[in-house]
CSV table of C-alpha atoms and ligand atoms in Angstrom, one decimal:
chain,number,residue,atom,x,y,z
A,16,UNK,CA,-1.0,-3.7,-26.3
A,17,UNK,CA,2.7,-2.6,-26.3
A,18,UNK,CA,3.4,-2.5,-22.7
A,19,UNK,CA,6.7,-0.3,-23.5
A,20,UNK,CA,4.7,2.4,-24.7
A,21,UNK,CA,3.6,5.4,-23.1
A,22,UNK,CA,-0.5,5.2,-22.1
A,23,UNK,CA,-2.0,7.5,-20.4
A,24,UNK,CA,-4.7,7.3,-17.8
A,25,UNK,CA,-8.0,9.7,-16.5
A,26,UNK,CA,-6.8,10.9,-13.5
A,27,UNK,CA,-6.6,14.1,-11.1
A,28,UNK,CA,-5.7,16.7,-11.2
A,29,UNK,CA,-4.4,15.9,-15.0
A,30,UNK,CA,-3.8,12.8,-17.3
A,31,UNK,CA,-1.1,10.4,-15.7
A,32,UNK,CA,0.8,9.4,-18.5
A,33,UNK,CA,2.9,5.8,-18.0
A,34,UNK,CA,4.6,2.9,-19.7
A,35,UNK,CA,3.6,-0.2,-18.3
A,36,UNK,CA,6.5,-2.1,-18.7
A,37,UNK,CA,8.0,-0.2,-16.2
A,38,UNK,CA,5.4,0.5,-14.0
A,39,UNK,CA,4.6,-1.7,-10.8
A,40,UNK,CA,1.9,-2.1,-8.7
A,41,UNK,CA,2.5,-1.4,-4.9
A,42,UNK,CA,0.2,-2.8,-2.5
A,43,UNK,CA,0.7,-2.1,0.5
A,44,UNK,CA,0.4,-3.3,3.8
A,45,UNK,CA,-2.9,-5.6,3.3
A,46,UNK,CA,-2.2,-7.1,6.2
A,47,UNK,CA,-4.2,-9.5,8.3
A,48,UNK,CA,-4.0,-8.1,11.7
A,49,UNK,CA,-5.5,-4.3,9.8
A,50,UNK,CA,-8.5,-6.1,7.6
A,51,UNK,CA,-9.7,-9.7,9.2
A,52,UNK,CA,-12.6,-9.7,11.5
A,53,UNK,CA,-11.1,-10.2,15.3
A,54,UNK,CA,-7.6,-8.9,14.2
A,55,UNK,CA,-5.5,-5.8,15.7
A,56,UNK,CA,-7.2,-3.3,13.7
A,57,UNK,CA,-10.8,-4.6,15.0
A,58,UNK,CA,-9.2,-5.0,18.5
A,59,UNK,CA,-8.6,-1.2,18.9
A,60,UNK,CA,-12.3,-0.7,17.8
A,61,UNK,CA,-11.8,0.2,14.5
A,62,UNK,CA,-14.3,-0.4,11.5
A,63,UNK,CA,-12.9,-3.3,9.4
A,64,UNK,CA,-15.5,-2.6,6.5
A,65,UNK,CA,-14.0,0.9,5.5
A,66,UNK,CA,-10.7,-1.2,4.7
A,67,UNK,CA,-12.1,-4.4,3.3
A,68,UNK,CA,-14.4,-2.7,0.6
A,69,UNK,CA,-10.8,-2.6,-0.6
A,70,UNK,CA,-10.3,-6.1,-1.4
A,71,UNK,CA,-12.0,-6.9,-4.3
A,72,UNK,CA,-10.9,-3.7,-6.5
A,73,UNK,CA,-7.3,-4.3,-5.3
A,74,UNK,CA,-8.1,-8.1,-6.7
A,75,UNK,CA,-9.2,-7.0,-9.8
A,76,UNK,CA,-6.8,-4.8,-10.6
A,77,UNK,CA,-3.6,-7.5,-9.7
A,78,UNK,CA,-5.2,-10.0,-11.6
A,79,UNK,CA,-4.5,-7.3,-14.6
A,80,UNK,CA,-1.4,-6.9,-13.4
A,81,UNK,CA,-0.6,-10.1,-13.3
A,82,UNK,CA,-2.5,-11.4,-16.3
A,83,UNK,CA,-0.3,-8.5,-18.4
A,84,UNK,CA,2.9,-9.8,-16.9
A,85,UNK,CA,3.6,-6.5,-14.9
A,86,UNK,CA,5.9,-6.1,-11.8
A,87,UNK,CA,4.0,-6.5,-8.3
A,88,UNK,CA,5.5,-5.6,-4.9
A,89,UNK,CA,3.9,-6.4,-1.9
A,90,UNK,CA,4.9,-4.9,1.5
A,91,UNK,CA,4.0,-5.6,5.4
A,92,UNK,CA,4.3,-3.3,8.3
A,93,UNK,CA,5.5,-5.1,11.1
A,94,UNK,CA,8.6,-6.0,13.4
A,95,UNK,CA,11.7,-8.7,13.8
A,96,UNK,CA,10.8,-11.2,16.3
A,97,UNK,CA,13.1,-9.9,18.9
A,98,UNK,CA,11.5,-6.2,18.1
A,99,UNK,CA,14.5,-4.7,17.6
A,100,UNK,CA,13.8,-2.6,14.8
A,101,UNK,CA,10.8,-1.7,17.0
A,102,UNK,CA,11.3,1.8,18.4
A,103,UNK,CA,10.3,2.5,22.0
A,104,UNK,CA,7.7,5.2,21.5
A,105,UNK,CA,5.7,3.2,18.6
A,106,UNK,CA,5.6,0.0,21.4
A,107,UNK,CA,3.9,2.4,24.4
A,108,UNK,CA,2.3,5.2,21.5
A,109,UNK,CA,-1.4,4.7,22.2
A,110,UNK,CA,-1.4,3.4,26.2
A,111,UNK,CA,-3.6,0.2,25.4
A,112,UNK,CA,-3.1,-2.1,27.5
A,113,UNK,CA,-1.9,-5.0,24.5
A,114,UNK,CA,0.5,-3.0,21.8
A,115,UNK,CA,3.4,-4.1,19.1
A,116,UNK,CA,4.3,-7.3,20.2
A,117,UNK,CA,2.5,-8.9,22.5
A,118,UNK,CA,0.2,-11.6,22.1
A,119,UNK,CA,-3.5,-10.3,20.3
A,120,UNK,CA,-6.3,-12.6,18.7
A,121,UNK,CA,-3.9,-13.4,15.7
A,122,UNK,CA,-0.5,-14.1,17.3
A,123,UNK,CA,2.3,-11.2,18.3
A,124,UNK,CA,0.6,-7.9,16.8
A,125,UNK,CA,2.7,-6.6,13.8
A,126,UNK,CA,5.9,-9.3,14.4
A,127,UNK,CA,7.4,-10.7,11.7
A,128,UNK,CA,5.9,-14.8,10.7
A,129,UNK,CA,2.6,-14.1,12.8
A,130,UNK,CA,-0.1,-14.7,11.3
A,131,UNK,CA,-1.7,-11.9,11.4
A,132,UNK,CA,1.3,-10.0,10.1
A,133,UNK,CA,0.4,-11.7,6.5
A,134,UNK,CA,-1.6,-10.6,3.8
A,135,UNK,CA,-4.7,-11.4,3.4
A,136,UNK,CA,-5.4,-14.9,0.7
A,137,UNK,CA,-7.2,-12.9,-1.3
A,138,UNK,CA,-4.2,-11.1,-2.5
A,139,UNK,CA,-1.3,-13.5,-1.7
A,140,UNK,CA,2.0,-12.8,-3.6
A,141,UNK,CA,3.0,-15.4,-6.2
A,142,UNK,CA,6.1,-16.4,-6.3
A,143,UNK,CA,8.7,-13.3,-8.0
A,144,UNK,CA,6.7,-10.9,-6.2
A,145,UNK,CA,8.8,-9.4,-3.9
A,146,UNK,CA,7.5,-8.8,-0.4
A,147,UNK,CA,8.8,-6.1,1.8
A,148,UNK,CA,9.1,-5.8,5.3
A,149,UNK,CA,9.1,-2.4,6.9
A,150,UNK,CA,9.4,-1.3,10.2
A,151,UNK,CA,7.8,1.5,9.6
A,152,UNK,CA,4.9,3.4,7.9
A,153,UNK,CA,6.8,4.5,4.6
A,154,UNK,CA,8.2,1.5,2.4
A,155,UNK,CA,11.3,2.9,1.4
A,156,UNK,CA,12.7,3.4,5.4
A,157,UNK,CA,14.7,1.0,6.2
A,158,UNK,CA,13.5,-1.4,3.4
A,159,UNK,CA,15.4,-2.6,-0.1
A,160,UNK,CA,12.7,-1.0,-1.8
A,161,UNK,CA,14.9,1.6,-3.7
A,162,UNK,CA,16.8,-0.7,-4.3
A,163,UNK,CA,14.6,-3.3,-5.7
A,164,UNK,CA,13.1,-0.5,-8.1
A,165,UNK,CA,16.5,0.5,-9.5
A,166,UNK,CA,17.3,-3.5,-10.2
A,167,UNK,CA,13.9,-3.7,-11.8
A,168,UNK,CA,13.9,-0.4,-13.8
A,169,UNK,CA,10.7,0.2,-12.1
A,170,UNK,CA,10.3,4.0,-12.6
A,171,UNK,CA,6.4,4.7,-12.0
A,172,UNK,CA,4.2,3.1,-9.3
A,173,UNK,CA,0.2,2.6,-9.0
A,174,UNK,CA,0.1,2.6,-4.9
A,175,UNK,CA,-2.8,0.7,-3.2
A,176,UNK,CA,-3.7,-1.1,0.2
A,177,UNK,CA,-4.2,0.5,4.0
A,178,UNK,CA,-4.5,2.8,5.6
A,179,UNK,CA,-5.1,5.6,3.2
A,180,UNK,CA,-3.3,8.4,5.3
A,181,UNK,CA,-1.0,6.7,7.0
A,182,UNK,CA,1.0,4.2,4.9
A,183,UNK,CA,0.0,4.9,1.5
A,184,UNK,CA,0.7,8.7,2.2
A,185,UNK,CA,3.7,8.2,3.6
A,186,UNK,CA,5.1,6.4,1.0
A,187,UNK,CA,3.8,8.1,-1.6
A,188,UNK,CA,5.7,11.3,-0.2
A,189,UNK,CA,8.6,8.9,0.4
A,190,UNK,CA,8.8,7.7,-3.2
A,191,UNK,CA,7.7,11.8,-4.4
A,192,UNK,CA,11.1,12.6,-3.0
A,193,UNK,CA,13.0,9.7,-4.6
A,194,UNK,CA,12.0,10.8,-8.1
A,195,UNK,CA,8.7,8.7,-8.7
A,196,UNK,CA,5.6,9.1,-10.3
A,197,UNK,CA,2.7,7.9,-7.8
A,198,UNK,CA,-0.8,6.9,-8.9
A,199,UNK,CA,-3.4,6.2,-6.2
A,200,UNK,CA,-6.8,4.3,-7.3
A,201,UNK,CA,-9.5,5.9,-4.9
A,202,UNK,CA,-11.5,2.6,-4.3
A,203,UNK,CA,-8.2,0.6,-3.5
A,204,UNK,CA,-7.2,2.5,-0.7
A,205,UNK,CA,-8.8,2.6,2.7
A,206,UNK,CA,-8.8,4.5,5.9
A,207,UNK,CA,-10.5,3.3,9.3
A,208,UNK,CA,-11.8,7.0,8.7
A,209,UNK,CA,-13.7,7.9,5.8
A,210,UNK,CA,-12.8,11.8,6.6
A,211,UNK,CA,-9.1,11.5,7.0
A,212,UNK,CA,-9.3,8.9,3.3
A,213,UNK,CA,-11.2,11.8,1.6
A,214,UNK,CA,-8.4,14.3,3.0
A,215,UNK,CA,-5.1,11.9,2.1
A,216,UNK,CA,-6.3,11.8,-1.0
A,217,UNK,CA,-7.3,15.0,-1.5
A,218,UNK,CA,-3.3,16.1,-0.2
A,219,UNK,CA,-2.2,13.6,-2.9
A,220,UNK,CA,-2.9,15.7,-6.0
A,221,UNK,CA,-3.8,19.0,-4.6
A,222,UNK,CA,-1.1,22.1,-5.7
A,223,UNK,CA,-0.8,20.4,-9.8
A,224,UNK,CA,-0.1,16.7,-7.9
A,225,UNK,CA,2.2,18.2,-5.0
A,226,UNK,CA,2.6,14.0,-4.3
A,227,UNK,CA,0.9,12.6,-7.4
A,228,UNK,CA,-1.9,11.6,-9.2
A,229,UNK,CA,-5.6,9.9,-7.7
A,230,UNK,CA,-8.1,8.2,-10.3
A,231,UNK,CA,-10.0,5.2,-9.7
A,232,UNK,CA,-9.0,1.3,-11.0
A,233,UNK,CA,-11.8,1.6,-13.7
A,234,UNK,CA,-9.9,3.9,-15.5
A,235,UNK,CA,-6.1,1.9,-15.3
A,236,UNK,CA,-8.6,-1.5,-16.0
A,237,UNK,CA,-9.7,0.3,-19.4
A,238,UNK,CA,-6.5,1.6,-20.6
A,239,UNK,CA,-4.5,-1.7,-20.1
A,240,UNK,CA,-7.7,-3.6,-22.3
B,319,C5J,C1,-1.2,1.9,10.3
B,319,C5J,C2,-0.9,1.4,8.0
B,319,C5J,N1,-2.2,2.7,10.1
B,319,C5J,N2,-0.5,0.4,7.2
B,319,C5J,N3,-0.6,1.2,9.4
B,319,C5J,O1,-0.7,1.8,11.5
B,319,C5J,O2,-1.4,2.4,7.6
């Protein structure tokens, strides 16, 4: 396969057409603290299993990546040690008693060389992967991402990883705006709630793909054979 050459993929609400070579996978956010039994997302009394059914597509589908020599970026939502790039309202949003920051099962929730801030071994970044850290929800807020893209000539991105509405739409509408095609594989996203993963998706490619394209990792697998 030429991986500079235009291939195009099953998807809704049309084909997405992309060129490998300049297409990277973005997973986002597969984080320990959201996926690992007895981790943050757990603590708050979420269902793990609606994320982890995640792992092995997302594992699958890197491996291609990787095995095909394509660009991976990783990224992690969470917080500087001193939380200053934590704002006020996210620390109290919620009113639980533990929040961003303080001590949970897996270290400081969400800060920055806790363990539970790090991805998951299944999917670990190898080395030239670049790993972003954002404060935030989107990965191009107050992140190098753009950045990283333009010094890459990454121009298209298959997005992955949790939670299905928050991070993954958020970036998506963040990288939408910046000019970039957005594929989302249905089985390697994930939401806590299966309704609100149904309806992020469904917002995705609704209006002609107002925010992209959705399809499912069977299809990229086939076309990158
Ligand atoms: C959340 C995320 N849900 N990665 N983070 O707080 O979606």
């Amino acid at each position: 396969m030429n991986l500079n050459e235009k291939i195009t993929v099953d998807a809704e609400p049309y084909p997405f057409e992309f060129v490998p070579a300049t297409c990277a996978l973005l997973i986002i956010d597969m984080q320990r603290d959201f996926l690992e039994p007895g981790g943050f997302g757990e603590m708050l009394g979420n269902d793990i299993s609606q994320l982890r059914r995640t792992i092995e597509p997302n594992k699958i589908l890197l491996a291609a990546w990787r095995t095909n020599g394509l660009q991976v970026l990783h990224t992690r939502e969470g917080h500087r040690p001193d939380l200053g790039c934590l704002p006020p309202v996210k620390k109290i949003r919620g009113r639980s008693p533990t929040t961003i920051g303080d001590v949970g099962p897996m270290g400081r929730i969400l800060v920055r060389g806790e363990a539970g801030h790090d991805i998951i071994p299944e999917l670990y970044p190898v080395f030239g992967e670049a790993v972003i850290d954002k404060p935030g929800k989107g990965a191009f807020w107050s992140t190098d991402l753009h950045a990283i893209m333009q010094n890459r000539g990454i121009k298209q991105l298959i997005v992955t990883g949790v939670t299905t509405e928050v991070c993954v739409n958020t970036t998506v509408r963040e990288a939408n705006d910046r000019g970039y095609d957005c594929l989302v594989p249905e089985d390697c996203v994930g939401s806590y709630f299966p309704e609100f993963h149904d309806m992020g998706l469904k917002m995705i490619k609704a209006q002609g793909g107002i925010f992209g394209w959705v399809s499912h990792s069977e299809k990229i697998l086939t076309v990158l054979k």
